[in-house]
């Protein structure tokens, strides 16, 4: 091998390395004659040679750094033109080409653009100045290129003078879609707007929000940075750092800036994803140094270098981490592959890049395929010459697959589309013209047709949109190590129109999942149930995680704010991931308290039925008769029965019917009960009243049936008005945080209060009358028990008002049930239980004789008391009179005992007005 190197080195001729071109013809890279000339701009070399830091003379220097991938792009243009020439698309018309090497320099590209504008049939160095170029006839009708956006922008501004069509195969800067500034520019690739959008979408889809970006310091890099920044903001992704590297290798500071960028990457430990908008030679230097420093990240590659073989073949490139990139869609490459395999047979006349490749092929014949690109790039143009023609075929055969390995299918397809678009546009234009003549049309006429051309390639339809772009979409590629070599594999497709990724198979789905395992976030991910709280950092991606408050939730990770639950129907605890539906609560039948209260109500009903049976079986006894008779007792017992039964309407799921029934049923039945007791109280007071004035008053107002009907009727009217104008209805009380209380709204608190207030007034009157008659015979002391019953009612209902007003919840109906039971039991026990006790346990006192004896004893005691009171009064007034007893010494009540009936039906006979002045006690007759 060493001997072979020596032999090759001896065969080369070292020439001057930095001399400018001697004549304008030296400036042309490749050319071929034709009826219609197409210009081409390719950066076949990546830099210009110069012995000085900056230019001192306006000359064009030689180029260095042969780029195989761009050389292949030039070959793709030549091959596409040859395909059209060998087809029937342009019958009888041959396309020629004139290709220039821009050397990645704007100034060189502009010099080439000036030659494109030179007038036909004149020297190529003459460009005429005109106010109107409509009839100007340049030698070149259209231009393919350039690759870099900054070069395309500069060239386009010159070509705009004549509206010469310029179709780029790689320039993706978004600004080039502006048809006001670049009216003659078109391209066969999507704008960077879609690329940056796809990148931001991929980053967001992978769960990353803290990334870095590296761009070049030129129009392309700055525009890409601005567009990417806008797209990341729309996808809630933050840029941790922005590093800008000089665009040209001739810049002395590029090494320093790359080292500085790597230090920044290493300093940002949380940044594991870096977007790279650089040229291939930048990435080559960046990755070489990154491998030395063991920098392992996820690199998002732009279409500039995502499929660059010379970068993928860097030694130990796998140590840099994962590379996920976006490339242009590829087409059918079989024809171009055959062209490369037969490249050694292609004429090399007027094709300097091909001749240089042959020279470099010979010079680098000793190196391995993986190092071939580096070897070629390190030799400058003009430094080598091949030794013999006989070695060419052998060198080509040795490197038969090298060119194909360095081919970027997406760019080759874009170049093919650019040439085919021009070919089909020329077909349409030449249908009515003789395009074999050089002056058949002007470039601006071709531009008009080109903008509207539609053509097929590979079974797909292509056309330029309103911005002059053919939006073919992107392939998402992943660099994977296969059998020890880095392979560039297709992972998915990206559709710019719908902003979606299409995954082709399960393996690529797994690759997407693996990407999500990599963390690139400023802050720890907030789990569901938490929200992000921004810190003092200027980036929204740097935050703290705080728990969602009560009645708020988050159901996704990293949510900016907690979502509010519908507080009326749903609730959520602190740090909740969802809203829970509020439970509907009411006093149900299976509630323990409800069961207890219903049991007490049933017990009360049993007592009512028992009392009714006892009274029915002892109908003719004095105790029953003294209670007002069986009819009155039945009415009161029926009221108690209805009161106990009304408690059942307070239990269970509220319905409109139960809400209206429970209060009115209780109100009317309880009023009827109190009305009956009121009538009894009046009767008792009337039977045993010794005050003639009071007795006369009571006799006037005592009308039992009208009293009962009137008192009850008033309550019926109140309840009827209530039901008509503001009836109780079912309401949902949503004020509680976790439950909905289904309750009966009273409709009108005024009506409800009026109903209870009216009952209270009747009870109070009943209490006064009963209290007046509390000092009755011991065995007949019903008034005393009525008094106790009314007191129990007051004790129960007075606390009910504040409790009812301040309490809410499902047990609120239970409060009213308890009050109803207490008042109902109080009246029932005080009214009927003493009588039942006498009937059952003291039957000897429940006889007529015993009853008359008790009345006599009480009347005698009352007469003596009254006589003593009168004697005392007369003594005080010095009018003492001797009291004479009635005949036989018996009181008047006893004398008339044979006429006595049940005291409840008793009435008092009228006394003569003159008897009041006698010393005899007032005679009282009671009918029982």
mmCIF file of N, CA, C and O in Angstrom, residues 615-663:
data_model
loop_
_atom_site.group_PDB
_atom_site.id
_atom_site.type_symbol
_atom_site.label_atom_id
_atom_site.label_comp_id
_atom_site.label_asym_id
_atom_site.label_seq_id
_atom_site.Cartn_x
_atom_site.Cartn_y
_atom_site.Cartn_z
ATOM 1 N N UNK A 615 -111.707 3.445 73.536
ATOM 2 C CA UNK A 615 -112.831 4.376 73.694
ATOM 3 C C UNK A 615 -114.116 3.803 73.094
ATOM 4 O O UNK A 615 -115.209 4.024 73.626
ATOM 5 N N UNK A 616 -113.969 3.068 71.994
ATOM 6 C CA UNK A 616 -115.174 2.477 71.395
ATOM 7 C C UNK A 616 -115.793 1.433 72.317
ATOM 8 O O UNK A 616 -117.031 1.353 72.463
ATOM 9 N N UNK A 617 -114.991 0.645 72.986
ATOM 10 C CA UNK A 617 -115.492 -0.406 73.873
ATOM 11 C C UNK A 617 -115.991 0.165 75.197
ATOM 12 O O UNK A 617 -116.699 -0.520 75.924
ATOM 13 N N UNK A 618 -115.593 1.382 75.527
ATOM 14 C CA UNK A 618 -116.057 2.005 76.770
ATOM 15 C C UNK A 618 -116.815 3.284 76.460
ATOM 16 O O UNK A 618 -116.615 4.332 77.088
ATOM 17 N N UNK A 619 -117.701 3.157 75.523
ATOM 18 C CA UNK A 619 -118.397 4.331 75.009
ATOM 19 C C UNK A 619 -119.263 5.009 76.066
ATOM 20 O O UNK A 619 -119.321 6.240 76.134
ATOM 21 N N UNK A 620 -119.950 4.224 76.953
ATOM 22 C CA UNK A 620 -120.923 4.789 77.875
ATOM 23 C C UNK A 620 -120.343 5.111 79.240
ATOM 24 O O UNK A 620 -121.096 5.380 80.180
ATOM 25 N N UNK A 621 -119.070 5.034 79.373
ATOM 26 C CA UNK A 621 -118.456 5.342 80.672
ATOM 27 C C UNK A 621 -118.319 6.850 80.816
ATOM 28 O O UNK A 621 -118.216 7.589 79.820
ATOM 29 N N UNK A 622 -118.326 7.331 82.064
ATOM 30 C CA UNK A 622 -118.204 8.779 82.299
ATOM 31 C C UNK A 622 -116.941 9.394 81.696
ATOM 32 O O UNK A 622 -116.961 10.525 81.227
ATOM 33 N N UNK A 623 -115.810 8.648 81.673
ATOM 34 C CA UNK A 623 -114.556 9.212 81.158
ATOM 35 C C UNK A 623 -114.670 9.512 79.678
ATOM 36 O O UNK A 623 -114.260 10.569 79.190
ATOM 37 N N UNK A 624 -115.285 8.583 78.945
ATOM 38 C CA UNK A 624 -115.450 8.792 77.516
ATOM 39 C C UNK A 624 -116.433 9.918 77.254
ATOM 40 O O UNK A 624 -116.230 10.774 76.391
ATOM 41 N N UNK A 625 -117.538 9.900 78.043
ATOM 42 C CA UNK A 625 -118.520 10.962 77.859
ATOM 43 C C UNK A 625 -117.943 12.320 78.206
ATOM 44 O O UNK A 625 -118.244 13.329 77.560
ATOM 45 N N UNK A 626 -117.121 12.347 79.229
ATOM 46 C CA UNK A 626 -116.528 13.620 79.621
ATOM 47 C C UNK A 626 -115.519 14.142 78.597
ATOM 48 O O UNK A 626 -115.146 15.303 78.616
ATOM 49 N N UNK A 627 -115.042 13.293 77.683
ATOM 50 C CA UNK A 627 -114.091 13.696 76.645
ATOM 51 C C UNK A 627 -114.775 14.307 75.438
ATOM 52 O O UNK A 627 -114.118 14.624 74.449
ATOM 53 N N UNK A 628 -116.103 14.459 75.512
ATOM 54 C CA UNK A 628 -116.813 15.087 74.421
ATOM 55 C C UNK A 628 -117.587 14.108 73.579
ATOM 56 O O UNK A 628 -118.148 14.488 72.555
ATOM 57 N N UNK A 629 -117.565 12.901 73.922
ATOM 58 C CA UNK A 629 -118.295 11.915 73.156
ATOM 59 C C UNK A 629 -117.400 11.252 72.122
ATOM 60 O O UNK A 629 -116.285 11.696 71.824
ATOM 61 N N UNK A 630 -117.895 10.158 71.591
ATOM 62 C CA UNK A 630 -117.079 9.358 70.670
ATOM 63 C C UNK A 630 -116.756 10.105 69.381
ATOM 64 O O UNK A 630 -115.660 9.977 68.841
ATOM 65 N N UNK A 631 -117.705 10.922 68.882
ATOM 66 C CA UNK A 631 -117.476 11.613 67.607
ATOM 67 C C UNK A 631 -116.301 12.575 67.694
ATOM 68 O O UNK A 631 -115.427 12.601 66.829
ATOM 69 N N UNK A 632 -116.281 13.385 68.763
ATOM 70 C CA UNK A 632 -115.172 14.326 68.952
ATOM 71 C C UNK A 632 -113.852 13.581 69.103
ATOM 72 O O UNK A 632 -112.815 13.952 68.548
ATOM 73 N N UNK A 633 -113.906 12.487 69.890
ATOM 74 C CA UNK A 633 -112.668 11.708 70.083
ATOM 75 C C UNK A 633 -112.187 11.119 68.765
ATOM 76 O O UNK A 633 -110.980 11.100 68.483
ATOM 77 N N UNK A 634 -113.115 10.634 67.960
ATOM 78 C CA UNK A 634 -112.722 10.080 66.667
ATOM 79 C C UNK A 634 -112.090 11.138 65.758
ATOM 80 O O UNK A 634 -111.117 10.875 65.050
ATOM 81 N N UNK A 635 -112.660 12.338 65.775
ATOM 82 C CA UNK A 635 -112.088 13.407 64.954
ATOM 83 C C UNK A 635 -110.663 13.721 65.394
ATOM 84 O O UNK A 635 -109.741 13.858 64.580
ATOM 85 N N UNK A 636 -110.471 13.836 66.710
ATOM 86 C CA UNK A 636 -109.123 14.132 67.222
ATOM 87 C C UNK A 636 -108.162 12.992 66.909
ATOM 88 O O UNK A 636 -107.013 13.208 66.484
ATOM 89 N N UNK A 637 -108.632 11.754 67.106
ATOM 90 C CA UNK A 637 -107.771 10.604 66.810
ATOM 91 C C UNK A 637 -107.449 10.528 65.314
ATOM 92 O O UNK A 637 -106.325 10.173 64.925
ATOM 93 N N UNK A 638 -108.437 10.879 64.474
ATOM 94 C CA UNK A 638 -108.170 10.909 63.031
ATOM 95 C C UNK A 638 -107.113 11.942 62.699
ATOM 96 O O UNK A 638 -106.233 11.709 61.849
ATOM 97 N N UNK A 639 -107.184 13.084 63.371
ATOM 98 C CA UNK A 639 -106.157 14.111 63.146
ATOM 99 C C UNK A 639 -104.782 13.594 63.551
ATOM 100 O O UNK A 639 -103.787 13.826 62.841
ATOM 101 N N UNK A 640 -104.717 12.906 64.696
ATOM 102 C CA UNK A 640 -103.431 12.328 65.104
ATOM 103 C C UNK A 640 -102.945 11.309 64.085
ATOM 104 O O UNK A 640 -101.741 11.252 63.771
ATOM 105 N N UNK A 641 -103.855 10.523 63.588
ATOM 106 C CA UNK A 641 -103.492 9.528 62.576
ATOM 107 C C UNK A 641 -102.917 10.200 61.334
ATOM 108 O O UNK A 641 -101.883 9.783 60.791
ATOM 109 N N UNK A 642 -103.573 11.270 60.872
ATOM 110 C CA UNK A 642 -103.082 11.986 59.686
ATOM 111 C C UNK A 642 -101.746 12.674 59.951
ATOM 112 O O UNK A 642 -100.890 12.747 59.065
ATOM 113 N N UNK A 643 -101.579 13.186 61.164
ATOM 114 C CA UNK A 643 -100.306 13.813 61.506
ATOM 115 C C UNK A 643 -99.162 12.805 61.453
ATOM 116 O O UNK A 643 -98.087 13.081 60.926
ATOM 117 N N UNK A 644 -99.406 11.640 62.040
ATOM 118 C CA UNK A 644 -98.377 10.595 61.995
ATOM 119 C C UNK A 644 -98.145 10.126 60.556
ATOM 120 O O UNK A 644 -97.000 9.884 60.142
ATOM 121 N N UNK A 645 -99.212 10.027 59.790
ATOM 122 C CA UNK A 645 -99.083 9.570 58.407
ATOM 123 C C UNK A 645 -98.363 10.603 57.542
ATOM 124 O O UNK A 645 -97.656 10.256 56.582
ATOM 125 N N UNK A 646 -98.532 11.904 57.864
ATOM 126 C CA UNK A 646 -97.892 12.947 57.044
ATOM 127 C C UNK A 646 -96.372 12.870 57.102
ATOM 128 O O UNK A 646 -95.691 13.336 56.188
ATOM 129 N N UNK A 647 -95.823 12.263 58.149
ATOM 130 C CA UNK A 647 -94.355 12.148 58.227
ATOM 131 C C UNK A 647 -93.798 11.270 57.120
ATOM 132 O O UNK A 647 -92.634 11.409 56.732
ATOM 133 N N UNK A 648 -94.598 10.368 56.607
ATOM 134 C CA UNK A 648 -94.137 9.526 55.511
ATOM 135 C C UNK A 648 -93.865 10.310 54.240
ATOM 136 O O UNK A 648 -93.061 9.892 53.397
ATOM 137 N N UNK A 649 -94.512 11.460 54.086
ATOM 138 C CA UNK A 649 -94.285 12.283 52.902
ATOM 139 C C UNK A 649 -92.979 13.075 52.987
ATOM 140 O O UNK A 649 -92.555 13.663 51.995
ATOM 141 N N UNK A 650 -92.375 13.092 54.170
ATOM 142 C CA UNK A 650 -91.090 13.772 54.331
ATOM 143 C C UNK A 650 -89.916 12.858 54.003
ATOM 144 O O UNK A 650 -88.776 13.306 53.965
ATOM 145 N N UNK A 651 -90.165 11.582 53.801
ATOM 146 C CA UNK A 651 -89.117 10.593 53.559
ATOM 147 C C UNK A 651 -89.192 10.150 52.101
ATOM 148 O O UNK A 651 -90.269 10.106 51.502
ATOM 149 N N UNK A 652 -88.050 9.761 51.533
ATOM 150 C CA UNK A 652 -87.990 9.310 50.161
ATOM 151 C C UNK A 652 -87.629 10.430 49.214
ATOM 152 O O UNK A 652 -87.485 11.599 49.609
ATOM 153 N N UNK A 653 -87.443 10.081 47.935
ATOM 154 C CA UNK A 653 -87.083 11.078 46.932
ATOM 155 C C UNK A 653 -88.213 12.085 46.761
ATOM 156 O O UNK A 653 -89.353 11.710 46.486
ATOM 157 N N UNK A 654 -87.909 13.349 46.938
ATOM 158 C CA UNK A 654 -88.967 14.362 46.835
ATOM 159 C C UNK A 654 -89.595 14.397 45.445
ATOM 160 O O UNK A 654 -88.904 14.315 44.433
ATOM 161 N N UNK A 655 -90.882 14.492 45.431
ATOM 162 C CA UNK A 655 -91.647 14.693 44.208
ATOM 163 C C UNK A 655 -92.545 15.912 44.417
ATOM 164 O O UNK A 655 -92.806 16.317 45.543
ATOM 165 N N UNK A 656 -92.983 16.487 43.315
ATOM 166 C CA UNK A 656 -93.846 17.659 43.433
ATOM 167 C C UNK A 656 -95.097 17.341 44.246
ATOM 168 O O UNK A 656 -95.554 18.160 45.061
ATOM 169 N N UNK A 657 -95.649 16.150 44.060
ATOM 170 C CA UNK A 657 -96.861 15.772 44.795
ATOM 171 C C UNK A 657 -96.596 15.666 46.290
ATOM 172 O O UNK A 657 -97.361 16.198 47.115
ATOM 173 N N UNK A 658 -95.505 15.001 46.650
ATOM 174 C CA UNK A 658 -95.199 14.846 48.077
ATOM 175 C C UNK A 658 -94.859 16.186 48.710
ATOM 176 O O UNK A 658 -95.205 16.427 49.874
ATOM 177 N N UNK A 659 -94.179 17.056 47.938
ATOM 178 C CA UNK A 659 -93.830 18.371 48.488
ATOM 179 C C UNK A 659 -95.087 19.184 48.793
ATOM 180 O O UNK A 659 -95.153 19.892 49.814
ATOM 181 N N UNK A 660 -96.081 19.109 47.926
ATOM 182 C CA UNK A 660 -97.312 19.864 48.148
ATOM 183 C C UNK A 660 -98.180 19.225 49.223
ATOM 184 O O UNK A 660 -98.898 19.927 49.943
ATOM 185 N N UNK A 661 -98.109 17.906 49.330
ATOM 186 C CA UNK A 661 -99.018 17.190 50.228
ATOM 187 C C UNK A 661 -98.573 17.269 51.672
ATOM 188 O O UNK A 661 -99.404 17.445 52.580
ATOM 189 N N UNK A 662 -97.275 17.136 51.922
ATOM 190 C CA UNK A 662 -96.830 16.931 53.304
ATOM 191 C C UNK A 662 -97.137 18.109 54.216
ATOM 192 O O UNK A 662 -97.597 17.922 55.344
ATOM 193 N N UNK A 663 -96.890 19.344 53.725
ATOM 194 C CA UNK A 663 -97.133 20.495 54.587
ATOM 195 C C UNK A 663 -98.627 20.782 54.745
ATOM 196 O O UNK A 663 -99.092 21.092 55.855
#
